[in-house]
mmCIF file of C-alpha atoms and ligand atoms in Angstrom:
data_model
loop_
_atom_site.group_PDB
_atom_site.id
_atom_site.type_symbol
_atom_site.label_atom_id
_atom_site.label_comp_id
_atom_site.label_asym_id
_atom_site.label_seq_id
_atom_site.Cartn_x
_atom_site.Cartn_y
_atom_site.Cartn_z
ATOM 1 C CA UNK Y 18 -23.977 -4.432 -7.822
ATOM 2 C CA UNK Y 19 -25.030 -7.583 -6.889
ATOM 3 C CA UNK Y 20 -23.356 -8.551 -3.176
ATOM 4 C CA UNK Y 21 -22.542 -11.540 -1.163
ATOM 5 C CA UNK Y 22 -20.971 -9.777 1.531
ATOM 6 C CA UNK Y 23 -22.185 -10.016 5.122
ATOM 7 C CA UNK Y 24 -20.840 -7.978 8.262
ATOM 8 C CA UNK Y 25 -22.003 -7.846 11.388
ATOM 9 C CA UNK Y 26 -23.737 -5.192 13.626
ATOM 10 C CA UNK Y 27 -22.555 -2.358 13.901
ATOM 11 C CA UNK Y 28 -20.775 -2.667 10.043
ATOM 12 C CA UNK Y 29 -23.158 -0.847 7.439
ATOM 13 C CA UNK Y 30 -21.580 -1.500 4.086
ATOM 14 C CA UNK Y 31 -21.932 0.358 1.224
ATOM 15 C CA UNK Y 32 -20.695 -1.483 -2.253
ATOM 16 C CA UNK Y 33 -19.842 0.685 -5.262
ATOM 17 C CA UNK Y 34 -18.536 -1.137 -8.913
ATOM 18 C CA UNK Y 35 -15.939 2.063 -8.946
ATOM 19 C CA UNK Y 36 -15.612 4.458 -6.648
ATOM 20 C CA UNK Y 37 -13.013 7.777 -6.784
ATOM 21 C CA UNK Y 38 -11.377 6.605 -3.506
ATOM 22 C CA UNK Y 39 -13.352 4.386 -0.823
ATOM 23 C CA UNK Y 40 -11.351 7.046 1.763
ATOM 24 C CA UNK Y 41 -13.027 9.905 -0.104
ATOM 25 C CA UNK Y 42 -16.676 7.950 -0.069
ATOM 26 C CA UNK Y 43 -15.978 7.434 3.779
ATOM 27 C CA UNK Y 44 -15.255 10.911 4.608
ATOM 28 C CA UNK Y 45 -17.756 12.149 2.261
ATOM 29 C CA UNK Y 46 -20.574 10.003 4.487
ATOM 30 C CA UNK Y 47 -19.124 11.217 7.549
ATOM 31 C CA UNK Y 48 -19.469 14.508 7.002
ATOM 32 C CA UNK Y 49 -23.125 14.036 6.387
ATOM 33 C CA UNK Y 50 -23.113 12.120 9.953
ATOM 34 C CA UNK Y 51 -23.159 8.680 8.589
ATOM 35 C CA UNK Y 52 -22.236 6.492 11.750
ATOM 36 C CA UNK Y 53 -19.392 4.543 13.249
ATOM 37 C CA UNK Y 54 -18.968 1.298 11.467
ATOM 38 C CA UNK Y 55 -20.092 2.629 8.114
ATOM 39 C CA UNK Y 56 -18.016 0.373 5.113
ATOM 40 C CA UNK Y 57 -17.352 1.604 2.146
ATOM 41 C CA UNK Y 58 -16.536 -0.717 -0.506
ATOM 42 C CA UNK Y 59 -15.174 -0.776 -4.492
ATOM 43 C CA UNK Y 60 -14.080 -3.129 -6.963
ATOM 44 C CA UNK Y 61 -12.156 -0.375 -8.095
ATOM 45 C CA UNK Y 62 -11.041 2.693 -7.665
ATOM 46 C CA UNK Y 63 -10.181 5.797 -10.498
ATOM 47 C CA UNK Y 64 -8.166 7.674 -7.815
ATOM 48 C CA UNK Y 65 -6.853 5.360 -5.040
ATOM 49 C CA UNK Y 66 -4.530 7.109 -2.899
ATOM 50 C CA UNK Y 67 -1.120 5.882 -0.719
ATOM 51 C CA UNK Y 68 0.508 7.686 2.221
ATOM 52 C CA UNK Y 69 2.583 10.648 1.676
ATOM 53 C CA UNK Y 70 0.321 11.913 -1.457
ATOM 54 C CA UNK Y 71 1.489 8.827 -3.208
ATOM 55 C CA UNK Y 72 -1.523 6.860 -5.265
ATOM 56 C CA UNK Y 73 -2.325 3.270 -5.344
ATOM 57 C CA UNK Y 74 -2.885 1.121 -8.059
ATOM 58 C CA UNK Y 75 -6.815 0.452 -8.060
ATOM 59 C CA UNK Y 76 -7.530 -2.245 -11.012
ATOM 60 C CA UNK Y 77 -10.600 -4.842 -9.898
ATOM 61 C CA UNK Y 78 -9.964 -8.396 -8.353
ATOM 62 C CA UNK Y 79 -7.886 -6.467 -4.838
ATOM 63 C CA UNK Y 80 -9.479 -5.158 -1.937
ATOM 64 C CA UNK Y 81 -10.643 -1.752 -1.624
ATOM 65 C CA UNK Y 82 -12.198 -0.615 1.532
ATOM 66 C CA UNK Y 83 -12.862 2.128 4.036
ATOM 67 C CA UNK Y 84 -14.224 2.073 7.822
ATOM 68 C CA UNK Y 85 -15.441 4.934 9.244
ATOM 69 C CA UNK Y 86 -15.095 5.264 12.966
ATOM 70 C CA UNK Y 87 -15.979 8.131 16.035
ATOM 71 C CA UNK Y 88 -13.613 7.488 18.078
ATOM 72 C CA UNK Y 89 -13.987 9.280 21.591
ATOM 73 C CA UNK Y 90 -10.504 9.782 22.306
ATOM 74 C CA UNK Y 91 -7.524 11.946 21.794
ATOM 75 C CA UNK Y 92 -6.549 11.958 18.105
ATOM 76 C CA UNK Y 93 -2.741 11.304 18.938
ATOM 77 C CA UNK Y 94 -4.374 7.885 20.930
ATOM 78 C CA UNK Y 95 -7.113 7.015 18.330
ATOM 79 C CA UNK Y 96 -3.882 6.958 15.233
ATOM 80 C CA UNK Y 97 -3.219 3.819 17.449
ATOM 81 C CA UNK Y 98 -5.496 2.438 15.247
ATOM 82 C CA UNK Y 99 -3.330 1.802 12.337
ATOM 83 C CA UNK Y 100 -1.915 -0.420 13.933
ATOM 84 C CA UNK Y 101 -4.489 -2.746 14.658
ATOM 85 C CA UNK Y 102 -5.785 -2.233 11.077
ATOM 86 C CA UNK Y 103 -2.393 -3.526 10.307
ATOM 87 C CA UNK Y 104 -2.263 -6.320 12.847
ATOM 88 C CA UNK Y 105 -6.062 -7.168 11.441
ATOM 89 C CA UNK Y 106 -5.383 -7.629 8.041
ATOM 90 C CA UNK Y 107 -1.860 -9.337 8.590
ATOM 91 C CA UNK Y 108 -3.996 -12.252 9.998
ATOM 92 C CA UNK Y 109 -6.514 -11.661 7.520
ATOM 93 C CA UNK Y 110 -3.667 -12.238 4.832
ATOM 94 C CA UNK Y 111 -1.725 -15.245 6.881
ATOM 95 C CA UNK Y 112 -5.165 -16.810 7.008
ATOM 96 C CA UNK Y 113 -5.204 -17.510 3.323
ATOM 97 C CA UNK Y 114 -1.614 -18.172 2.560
ATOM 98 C CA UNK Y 115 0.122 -21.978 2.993
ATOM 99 C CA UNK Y 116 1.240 -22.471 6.692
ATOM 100 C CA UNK Y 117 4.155 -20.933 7.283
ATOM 101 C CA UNK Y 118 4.416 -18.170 5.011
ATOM 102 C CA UNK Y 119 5.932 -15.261 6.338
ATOM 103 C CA UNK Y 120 3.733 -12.644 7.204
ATOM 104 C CA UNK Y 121 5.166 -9.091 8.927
ATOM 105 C CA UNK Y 122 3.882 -5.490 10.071
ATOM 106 C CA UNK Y 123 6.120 -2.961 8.012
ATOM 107 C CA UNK Y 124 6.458 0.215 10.116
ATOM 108 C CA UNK Y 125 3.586 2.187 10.868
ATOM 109 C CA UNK Y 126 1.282 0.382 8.363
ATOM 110 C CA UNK Y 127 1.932 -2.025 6.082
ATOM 111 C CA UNK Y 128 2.132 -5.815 5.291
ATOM 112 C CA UNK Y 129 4.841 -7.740 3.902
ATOM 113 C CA UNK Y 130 4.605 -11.162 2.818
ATOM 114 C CA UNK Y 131 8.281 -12.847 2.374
ATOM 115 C CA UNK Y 132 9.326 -9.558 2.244
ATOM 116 C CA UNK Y 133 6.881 -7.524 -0.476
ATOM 117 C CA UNK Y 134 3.808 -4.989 0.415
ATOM 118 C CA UNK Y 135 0.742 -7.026 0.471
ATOM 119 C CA UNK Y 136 -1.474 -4.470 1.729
ATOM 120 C CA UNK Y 137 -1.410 -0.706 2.683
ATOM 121 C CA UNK Y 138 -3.779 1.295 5.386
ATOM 122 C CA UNK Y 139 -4.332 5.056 4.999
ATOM 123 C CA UNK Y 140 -5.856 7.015 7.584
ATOM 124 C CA UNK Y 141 -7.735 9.965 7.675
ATOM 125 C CA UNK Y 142 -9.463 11.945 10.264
ATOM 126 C CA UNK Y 143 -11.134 15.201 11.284
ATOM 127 C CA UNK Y 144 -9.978 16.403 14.389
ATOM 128 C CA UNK Y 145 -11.894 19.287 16.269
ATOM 129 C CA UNK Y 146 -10.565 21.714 18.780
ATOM 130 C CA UNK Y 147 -8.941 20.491 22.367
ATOM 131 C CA UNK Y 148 -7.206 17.189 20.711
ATOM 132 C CA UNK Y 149 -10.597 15.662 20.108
ATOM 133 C CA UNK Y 150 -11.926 13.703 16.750
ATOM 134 C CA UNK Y 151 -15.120 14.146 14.703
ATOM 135 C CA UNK Y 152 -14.090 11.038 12.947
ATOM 136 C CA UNK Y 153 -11.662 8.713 12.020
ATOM 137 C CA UNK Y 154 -11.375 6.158 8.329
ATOM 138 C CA UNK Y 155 -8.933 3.700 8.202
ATOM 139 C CA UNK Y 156 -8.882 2.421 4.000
ATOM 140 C CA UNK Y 157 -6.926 -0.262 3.501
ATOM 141 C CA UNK Y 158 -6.086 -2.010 0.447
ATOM 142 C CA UNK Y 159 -4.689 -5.595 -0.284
ATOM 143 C CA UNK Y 160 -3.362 -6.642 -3.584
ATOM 144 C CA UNK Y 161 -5.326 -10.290 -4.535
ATOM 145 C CA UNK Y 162 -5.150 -11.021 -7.529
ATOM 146 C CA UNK Y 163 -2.478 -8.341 -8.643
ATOM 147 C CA UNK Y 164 0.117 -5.935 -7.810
ATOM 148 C CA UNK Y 165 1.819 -2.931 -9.062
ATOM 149 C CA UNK Y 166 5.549 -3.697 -10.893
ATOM 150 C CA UNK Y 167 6.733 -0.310 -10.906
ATOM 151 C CA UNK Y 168 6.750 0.709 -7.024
ATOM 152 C CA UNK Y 169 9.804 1.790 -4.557
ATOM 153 C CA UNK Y 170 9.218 -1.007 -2.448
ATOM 154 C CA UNK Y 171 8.708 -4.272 -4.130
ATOM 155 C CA UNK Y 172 5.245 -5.631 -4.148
ATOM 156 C CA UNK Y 173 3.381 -9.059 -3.998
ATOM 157 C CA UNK Y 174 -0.221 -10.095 -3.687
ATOM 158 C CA UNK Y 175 -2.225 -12.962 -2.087
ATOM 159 C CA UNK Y 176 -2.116 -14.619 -5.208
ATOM 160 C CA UNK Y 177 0.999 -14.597 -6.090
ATOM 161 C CA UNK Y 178 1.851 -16.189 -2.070
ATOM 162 C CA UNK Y 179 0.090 -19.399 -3.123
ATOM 163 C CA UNK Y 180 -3.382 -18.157 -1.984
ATOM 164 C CA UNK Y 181 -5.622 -20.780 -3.924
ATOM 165 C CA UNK Y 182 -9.166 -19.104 -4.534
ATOM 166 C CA UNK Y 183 -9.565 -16.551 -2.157
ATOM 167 C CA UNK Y 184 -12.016 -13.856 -3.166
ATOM 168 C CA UNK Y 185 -12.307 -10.316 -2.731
ATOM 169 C CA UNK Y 186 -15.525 -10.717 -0.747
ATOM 170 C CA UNK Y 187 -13.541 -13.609 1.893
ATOM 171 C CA UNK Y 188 -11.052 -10.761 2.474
ATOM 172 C CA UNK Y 189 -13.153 -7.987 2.975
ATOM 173 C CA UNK Y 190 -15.570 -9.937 5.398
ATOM 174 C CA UNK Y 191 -12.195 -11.681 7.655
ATOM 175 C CA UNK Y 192 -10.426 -8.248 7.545
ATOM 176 C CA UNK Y 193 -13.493 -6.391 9.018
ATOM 177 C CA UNK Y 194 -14.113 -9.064 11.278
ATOM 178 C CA UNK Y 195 -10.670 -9.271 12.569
ATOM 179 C CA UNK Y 196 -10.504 -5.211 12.915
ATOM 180 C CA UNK Y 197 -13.573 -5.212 14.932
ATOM 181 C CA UNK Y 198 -12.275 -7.914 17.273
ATOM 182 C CA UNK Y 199 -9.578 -5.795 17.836
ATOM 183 C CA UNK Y 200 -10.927 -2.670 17.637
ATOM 184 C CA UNK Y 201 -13.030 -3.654 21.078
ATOM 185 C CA UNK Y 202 -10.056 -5.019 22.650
ATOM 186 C CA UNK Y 203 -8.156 -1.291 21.983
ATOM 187 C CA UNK Y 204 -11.187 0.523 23.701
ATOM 188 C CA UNK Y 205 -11.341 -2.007 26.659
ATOM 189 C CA UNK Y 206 -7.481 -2.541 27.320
ATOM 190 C CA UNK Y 207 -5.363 0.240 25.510
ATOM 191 C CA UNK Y 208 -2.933 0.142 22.879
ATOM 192 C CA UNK Y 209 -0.904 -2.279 25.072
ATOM 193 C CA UNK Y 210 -1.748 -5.773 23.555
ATOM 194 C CA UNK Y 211 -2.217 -4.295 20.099
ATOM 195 C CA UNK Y 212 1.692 -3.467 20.238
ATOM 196 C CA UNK Y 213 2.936 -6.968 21.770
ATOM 197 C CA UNK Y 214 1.112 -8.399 19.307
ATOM 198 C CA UNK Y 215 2.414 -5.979 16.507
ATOM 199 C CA UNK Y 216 5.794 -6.440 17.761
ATOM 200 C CA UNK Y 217 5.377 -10.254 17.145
ATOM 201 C CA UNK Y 218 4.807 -9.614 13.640
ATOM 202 C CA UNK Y 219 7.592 -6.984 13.195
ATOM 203 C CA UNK Y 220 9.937 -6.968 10.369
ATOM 204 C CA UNK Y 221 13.245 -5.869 11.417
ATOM 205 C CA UNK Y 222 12.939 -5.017 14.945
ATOM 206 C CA UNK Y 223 16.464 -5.302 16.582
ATOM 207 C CA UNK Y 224 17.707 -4.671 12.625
ATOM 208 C CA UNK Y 225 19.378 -1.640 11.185
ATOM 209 C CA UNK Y 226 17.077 -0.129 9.146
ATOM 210 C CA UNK Y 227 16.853 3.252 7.330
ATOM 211 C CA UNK Y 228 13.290 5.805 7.986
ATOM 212 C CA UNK Y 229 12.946 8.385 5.427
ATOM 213 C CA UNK Y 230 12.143 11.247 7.291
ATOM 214 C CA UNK Y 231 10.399 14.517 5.606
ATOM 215 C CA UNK Y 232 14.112 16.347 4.989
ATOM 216 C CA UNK Y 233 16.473 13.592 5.976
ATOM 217 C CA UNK Y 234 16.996 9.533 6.056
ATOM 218 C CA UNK Y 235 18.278 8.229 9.326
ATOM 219 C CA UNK Y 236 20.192 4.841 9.921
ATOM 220 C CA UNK Y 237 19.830 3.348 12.945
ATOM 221 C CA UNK Y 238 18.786 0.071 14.961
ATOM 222 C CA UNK Y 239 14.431 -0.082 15.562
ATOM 223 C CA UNK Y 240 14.813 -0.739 18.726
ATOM 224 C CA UNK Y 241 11.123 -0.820 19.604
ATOM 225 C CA UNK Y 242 7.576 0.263 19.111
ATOM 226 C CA UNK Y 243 7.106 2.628 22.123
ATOM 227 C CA UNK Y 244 3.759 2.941 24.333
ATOM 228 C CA UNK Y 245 1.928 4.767 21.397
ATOM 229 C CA UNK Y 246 3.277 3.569 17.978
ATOM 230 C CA UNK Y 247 6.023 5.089 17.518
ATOM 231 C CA UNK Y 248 9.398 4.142 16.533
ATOM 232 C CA UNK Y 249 12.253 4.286 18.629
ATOM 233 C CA UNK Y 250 15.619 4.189 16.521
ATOM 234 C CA UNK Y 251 18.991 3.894 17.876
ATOM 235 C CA UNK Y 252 20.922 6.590 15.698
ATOM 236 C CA UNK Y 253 24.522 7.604 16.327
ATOM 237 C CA UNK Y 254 24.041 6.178 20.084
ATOM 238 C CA UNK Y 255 21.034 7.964 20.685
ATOM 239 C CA UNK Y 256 17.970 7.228 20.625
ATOM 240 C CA UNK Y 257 15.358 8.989 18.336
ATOM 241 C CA UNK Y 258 11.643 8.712 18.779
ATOM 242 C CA UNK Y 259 9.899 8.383 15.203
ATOM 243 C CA UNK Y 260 6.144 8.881 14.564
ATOM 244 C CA UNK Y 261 6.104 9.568 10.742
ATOM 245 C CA UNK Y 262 7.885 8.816 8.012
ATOM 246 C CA UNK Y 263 9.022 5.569 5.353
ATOM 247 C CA UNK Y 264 11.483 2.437 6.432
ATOM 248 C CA UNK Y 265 13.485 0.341 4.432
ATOM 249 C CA UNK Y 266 16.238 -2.153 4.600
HETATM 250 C C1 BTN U 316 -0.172 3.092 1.556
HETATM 251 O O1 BTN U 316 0.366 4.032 0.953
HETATM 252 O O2 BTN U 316 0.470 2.083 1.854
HETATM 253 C C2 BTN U 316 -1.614 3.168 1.935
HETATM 254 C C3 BTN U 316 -2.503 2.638 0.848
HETATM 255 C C4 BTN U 316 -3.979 2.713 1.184
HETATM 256 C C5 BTN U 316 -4.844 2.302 0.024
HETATM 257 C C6 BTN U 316 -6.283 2.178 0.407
HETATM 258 S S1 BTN U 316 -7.254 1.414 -0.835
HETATM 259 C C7 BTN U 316 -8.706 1.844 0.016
HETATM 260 C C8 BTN U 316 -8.519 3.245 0.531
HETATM 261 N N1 BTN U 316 -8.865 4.203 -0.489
HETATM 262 C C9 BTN U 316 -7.815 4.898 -0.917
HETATM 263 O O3 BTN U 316 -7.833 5.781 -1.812
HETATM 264 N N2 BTN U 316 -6.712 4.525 -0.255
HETATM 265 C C10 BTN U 316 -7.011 3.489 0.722
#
Protein backbone atom coordinates (compact mmCIF):
# COMPACT_ATOMS: atom_id res chain seq x y z
CA UNK A 1 0.00 0.00 0.00
CA UNK A 2 1.60 2.84 -1.14
CA UNK A 3 1.44 5.79 1.83
CA UNK A 4 1.66 9.47 2.14
CA UNK A 5 0.99 9.60 5.65
CA UNK A 6 3.41 11.13 8.15
CA UNK A 7 3.07 11.18 12.11
CA UNK A 8 5.24 12.19 14.44
CA UNK A 9 7.40 10.51 17.19
CA UNK A 10 6.14 8.53 19.18
CA UNK A 11 3.15 7.49 16.33
CA UNK A 12 4.28 4.13 14.53
CA UNK A 13 1.69 3.56 11.86
CA UNK A 14 0.84 0.58 10.39
CA UNK A 15 -1.37 0.88 6.92
CA UNK A 16 -3.42 -2.12 5.80
CA UNK A 17 -5.75 -1.91 2.21
CA UNK A 18 -8.48 -3.98 4.51
CA UNK A 19 -8.20 -4.88 7.71
CA UNK A 20 -10.97 -7.10 9.98
CA UNK A 21 -11.23 -4.18 12.47
CA UNK A 22 -8.24 -1.58 13.01
CA UNK A 23 -9.44 -2.14 17.01
CA UNK A 24 -8.80 -5.86 16.53
CA UNK A 25 -5.21 -5.12 14.61
CA UNK A 26 -4.46 -2.74 17.66
CA UNK A 27 -5.16 -5.14 20.32
CA UNK A 28 -3.77 -7.91 18.40
CA UNK A 29 -0.16 -5.79 18.38
CA UNK A 30 -0.55 -5.05 21.88
CA UNK A 31 -0.72 -8.19 23.05
CA UNK A 32 2.51 -9.01 21.36
CA UNK A 33 3.93 -5.75 23.29
CA UNK A 34 3.81 -3.45 20.38
CA UNK A 35 4.27 0.09 22.07
CA UNK A 36 2.33 3.17 23.02
CA UNK A 37 1.60 5.23 20.00
CA UNK A 38 1.34 2.27 17.66
CA UNK A 39 -1.44 3.35 14.58
CA UNK A 40 -3.22 1.12 12.97
CA UNK A 41 -4.69 2.09 9.81
CA UNK A 42 -7.36 0.67 6.88
CA UNK A 43 -9.03 1.83 3.93
CA UNK A 44 -11.48 -0.54 4.92
CA UNK A 45 -12.65 -2.67 7.14
CA UNK A 46 -14.73 -6.38 6.65
CA UNK A 47 -15.84 -6.24 10.33
CA UNK A 48 -15.87 -2.66 11.74
CA UNK A 49 -17.44 -2.58 14.99
CA UNK A 50 -19.74 0.34 17.02
CA UNK A 51 -20.38 0.57 20.77
CA UNK A 52 -22.78 -1.67 22.39
CA UNK A 53 -21.89 -4.76 19.90
CA UNK A 54 -23.31 -2.63 17.18
CA UNK A 55 -21.05 -2.67 13.71
CA UNK A 56 -20.00 0.14 11.58
CA UNK A 57 -20.24 0.59 8.11
CA UNK A 58 -16.52 0.15 6.75
CA UNK A 59 -16.64 0.91 2.76
CA UNK A 60 -13.15 2.84 1.54
CA UNK A 61 -12.87 6.74 1.13
CA UNK A 62 -13.75 7.23 5.54
CA UNK A 63 -11.36 7.04 8.17
CA UNK A 64 -10.48 3.98 9.88
CA UNK A 65 -8.03 4.05 12.65
CA UNK A 66 -6.78 2.69 15.94
CA UNK A 67 -4.17 4.12 18.65
CA UNK A 68 -2.80 2.02 20.97
CA UNK A 69 -1.84 3.53 24.27
CA UNK A 70 -0.20 2.26 28.03
CA UNK A 71 -1.63 4.35 29.98
CA UNK A 72 -0.21 4.34 33.68
CA UNK A 73 -3.24 5.13 35.42
CA UNK A 74 -6.40 3.82 36.88
CA UNK A 75 -8.61 2.38 34.13
CA UNK A 76 -11.80 4.29 35.45
CA UNK A 77 -9.26 7.69 34.89
CA UNK A 78 -7.55 6.54 31.62
CA UNK A 79 -11.64 6.01 29.89
CA UNK A 80 -11.19 9.86 30.25
CA UNK A 81 -9.72 9.45 27.15
CA UNK A 82 -12.70 9.22 25.01
CA UNK A 83 -13.25 12.20 25.53
CA UNK A 84 -10.39 13.85 24.25
CA UNK A 85 -10.49 11.44 21.26
CA UNK A 86 -13.80 13.07 20.84
CA UNK A 87 -12.77 16.64 21.50
CA UNK A 88 -9.65 15.74 18.94
CA UNK A 89 -11.43 14.75 16.10
CA UNK A 90 -14.36 17.37 16.57
CA UNK A 91 -11.61 19.94 15.67
CA UNK A 92 -10.19 17.66 13.30
CA UNK A 93 -13.74 17.65 11.54
CA UNK A 94 -14.55 21.65 12.16
CA UNK A 95 -11.16 22.16 10.57
CA UNK A 96 -12.35 21.06 7.19
CA UNK A 97 -15.90 22.20 7.15
CA UNK A 98 -17.02 26.08 5.99
CA UNK A 99 -16.71 28.48 9.04
CA UNK A 100 -19.36 28.19 11.07
CA UNK A 101 -20.66 24.86 10.71
CA UNK A 102 -21.87 23.38 13.68
CA UNK A 103 -19.76 20.99 15.18
CA UNK A 104 -20.81 19.12 18.79
CA UNK A 105 -19.55 16.24 21.25
CA UNK A 106 -22.59 13.72 21.45
CA UNK A 107 -22.45 12.07 24.90
CA UNK A 108 -19.70 9.99 25.79
CA UNK A 109 -18.27 9.79 22.22
CA UNK A 110 -19.45 10.97 19.28
CA UNK A 111 -19.57 13.88 16.73
CA UNK A 112 -22.40 15.59 15.30
CA UNK A 113 -22.25 17.94 12.58
CA UNK A 114 -25.68 20.12 12.30
CA UNK A 115 -27.00 17.53 14.16
CA UNK A 116 -25.87 13.93 12.36
CA UNK A 117 -22.92 11.38 13.60
CA UNK A 118 -19.86 12.36 11.81
CA UNK A 119 -17.59 10.18 13.58
CA UNK A 120 -17.66 7.43 16.32
CA UNK A 121 -14.69 6.35 18.95
CA UNK A 122 -14.65 2.83 20.43
CA UNK A 123 -12.50 1.95 23.16
CA UNK A 124 -10.99 -1.00 24.28
CA UNK A 125 -8.66 -1.95 26.97
CA UNK A 126 -7.04 -4.68 29.05
CA UNK A 127 -7.13 -3.99 32.51
CA UNK A 128 -4.95 -6.08 35.04
CA UNK A 129 -5.53 -6.65 38.68
CA UNK A 130 -5.67 -3.56 41.40
CA UNK A 131 -7.56 -1.06 38.79
CA UNK A 132 -4.48 -0.90 36.63
CA UNK A 133 -4.24 -1.11 32.54
CA UNK A 134 -2.03 -3.25 30.27
CA UNK A 135 -3.32 -1.14 27.50
CA UNK A 136 -5.69 1.04 26.17
CA UNK A 137 -7.02 1.61 21.91
CA UNK A 138 -9.12 4.27 21.16
CA UNK A 139 -10.53 3.45 17.08
CA UNK A 140 -12.28 6.01 15.80
CA UNK A 141 -13.97 6.32 12.62
CA UNK A 142 -15.20 9.40 10.53
CA UNK A 143 -17.50 9.12 7.64
CA UNK A 144 -15.67 11.29 4.47
CA UNK A 145 -16.82 10.59 1.69
CA UNK A 146 -19.95 8.48 2.85
CA UNK A 147 -22.30 7.48 5.45
CA UNK A 148 -24.60 4.79 6.41
CA UNK A 149 -28.65 5.56 5.48
CA UNK A 150 -30.07 2.98 7.53
CA UNK A 151 -28.81 3.89 11.23
CA UNK A 152 -30.88 4.88 14.59
CA UNK A 153 -29.34 8.08 14.71
CA UNK A 154 -29.15 9.96 11.52
CA UNK A 155 -25.81 10.21 9.92
CA UNK A 156 -23.71 12.72 7.79
CA UNK A 157 -20.15 12.82 6.58
CA UNK A 158 -17.45 15.48 5.89
CA UNK A 159 -18.50 15.49 2.51
CA UNK A 160 -21.71 15.87 2.61
CA UNK A 161 -20.94 19.28 5.29
CA UNK A 162 -19.38 21.08 2.32
CA UNK A 163 -15.86 19.65 2.99
CA UNK A 164 -14.21 20.42 -0.52
CA UNK A 165 -11.28 17.80 -1.07
CA UNK A 166 -10.31 16.61 2.09
CA UNK A 167 -8.63 13.23 2.02
CA UNK A 168 -8.53 10.34 4.13
CA UNK A 169 -4.80 10.76 4.71
CA UNK A 170 -5.45 14.94 5.89
CA UNK A 171 -7.83 13.42 8.47
CA UNK A 172 -5.95 10.75 9.77
CA UNK A 173 -2.67 12.89 10.12
CA UNK A 174 -4.85 16.28 11.94
CA UNK A 175 -6.86 13.76 14.07
CA UNK A 176 -3.65 12.06 15.44
CA UNK A 177 -2.03 15.21 15.75
CA UNK A 178 -4.76 16.86 17.59
CA UNK A 179 -5.17 13.61 20.01
CA UNK A 180 -1.60 13.74 20.86
CA UNK A 181 -1.74 17.44 21.71
CA UNK A 182 -4.25 16.59 23.96
CA UNK A 183 -3.35 13.49 25.07
CA UNK A 184 -0.09 15.36 26.83
CA UNK A 185 -2.18 18.01 28.17
CA UNK A 186 -4.53 15.02 30.04
CA UNK A 187 -1.26 13.48 31.60
CA UNK A 188 0.15 16.94 32.67
CA UNK A 189 -3.16 18.69 33.93
CA UNK A 190 -6.03 16.04 34.43
CA UNK A 191 -9.21 15.55 32.86
CA UNK A 192 -10.10 19.13 33.92
CA UNK A 193 -9.53 21.20 30.66
CA UNK A 194 -10.44 18.24 28.48
CA UNK A 195 -14.11 18.60 30.03
CA UNK A 196 -14.41 22.61 29.80
CA UNK A 197 -13.44 22.23 26.58
CA UNK A 198 -15.87 19.22 25.88
CA UNK A 199 -18.53 21.06 27.53
CA UNK A 200 -18.01 23.92 24.95
CA UNK A 201 -18.77 21.62 22.27
CA UNK A 202 -21.76 19.90 23.99
CA UNK A 203 -24.94 19.19 22.29
CA UNK A 204 -27.76 19.59 24.57
CA UNK A 205 -26.31 20.40 27.81
CA UNK A 206 -28.99 22.29 29.91
CA UNK A 207 -31.60 20.27 27.32
CA UNK A 208 -33.94 17.46 28.14
CA UNK A 209 -32.65 14.65 26.66
CA UNK A 210 -33.40 10.88 26.87
CA UNK A 211 -30.08 8.09 27.80
CA UNK A 212 -30.90 4.64 26.96
CA UNK A 213 -29.76 2.85 29.75
CA UNK A 214 -29.03 -1.16 29.61
CA UNK A 215 -32.88 -2.04 31.01
CA UNK A 216 -34.47 1.36 31.00
CA UNK A 217 -34.56 4.99 29.11
CA UNK A 218 -34.48 7.92 31.44
CA UNK A 219 -35.74 11.57 30.67
CA UNK A 220 -34.20 14.13 32.27
CA UNK A 221 -32.22 17.58 31.96
CA UNK A 222 -27.93 16.86 31.25
CA UNK A 223 -27.11 18.96 33.59
CA UNK A 224 -23.36 18.49 33.31
CA UNK A 225 -20.33 16.43 32.56
CA UNK A 226 -19.05 15.67 36.11
CA UNK A 227 -15.18 15.55 37.22
CA UNK A 228 -14.68 12.18 35.29
CA UNK A 229 -17.03 11.99 32.23
CA UNK A 230 -19.89 11.19 33.34
CA UNK A 231 -23.30 12.41 32.92
CA UNK A 232 -25.23 13.98 35.44
CA UNK A 233 -29.10 13.97 34.54
CA UNK A 234 -31.73 15.71 36.36
CA UNK A 235 -34.55 12.91 36.47
CA UNK A 236 -37.77 13.26 38.44
CA UNK A 237 -35.87 16.07 40.65
CA UNK A 238 -33.02 14.05 41.29
CA UNK A 239 -30.12 13.86 40.07
CA UNK A 240 -28.66 10.64 38.43
CA UNK A 241 -25.02 10.13 37.69
CA UNK A 242 -24.62 8.32 34.15
CA UNK A 243 -21.39 6.64 32.92
CA UNK A 244 -22.77 4.30 30.14
CA UNK A 245 -25.32 4.15 27.99
CA UNK A 246 -27.01 5.99 24.43
CA UNK A 247 -28.64 9.78 24.33
CA UNK A 248 -31.01 11.17 22.13
CA UNK A 249 -33.29 14.08 21.69
C1 LIG B 1 -19.56 4.00 17.68
O1 LIG B 1 -20.36 3.06 17.81
O2 LIG B 1 -19.96 5.16 17.57
C2 LIG B 1 -18.09 3.74 17.66
C3 LIG B 1 -17.60 3.47 16.27
C4 LIG B 1 -16.11 3.18 16.20
C5 LIG B 1 -15.68 2.77 14.82
C6 LIG B 1 -14.19 2.68 14.69
S1 LIG B 1 -13.65 2.52 13.04
C7 LIG B 1 -12.04 2.17 13.58
C8 LIG B 1 -12.16 1.26 14.77
N1 LIG B 1 -12.29 -0.11 14.34
C9 LIG B 1 -13.48 -0.63 14.62
O3 LIG B 1 -13.86 -1.80 14.34
N2 LIG B 1 -14.24 0.27 15.26
C10 LIG B 1 -13.52 1.52 15.44
Amino acid sequence: MSVTVSLPSPYRLIPFETIDSTNEEAKRLADSDAPEGTVVWAREQSVGRGRRGRSWVSGRGNLYCSILLRPDCHAFKAMQLSFVAALAMAEAVASVLPKGAFVNCKWPNDVLVEGRKISGILLESQNIPLGGMDWLVIGAGLNIASFPGDVEFPATSVVREGGKGVTVERMLETFCLRFWAGFVMWKNLGFEPTRKAWLRRAAWIGKEINVRLEHETLTGEFKALDKDGALILLHNGCERRITAGDVFV
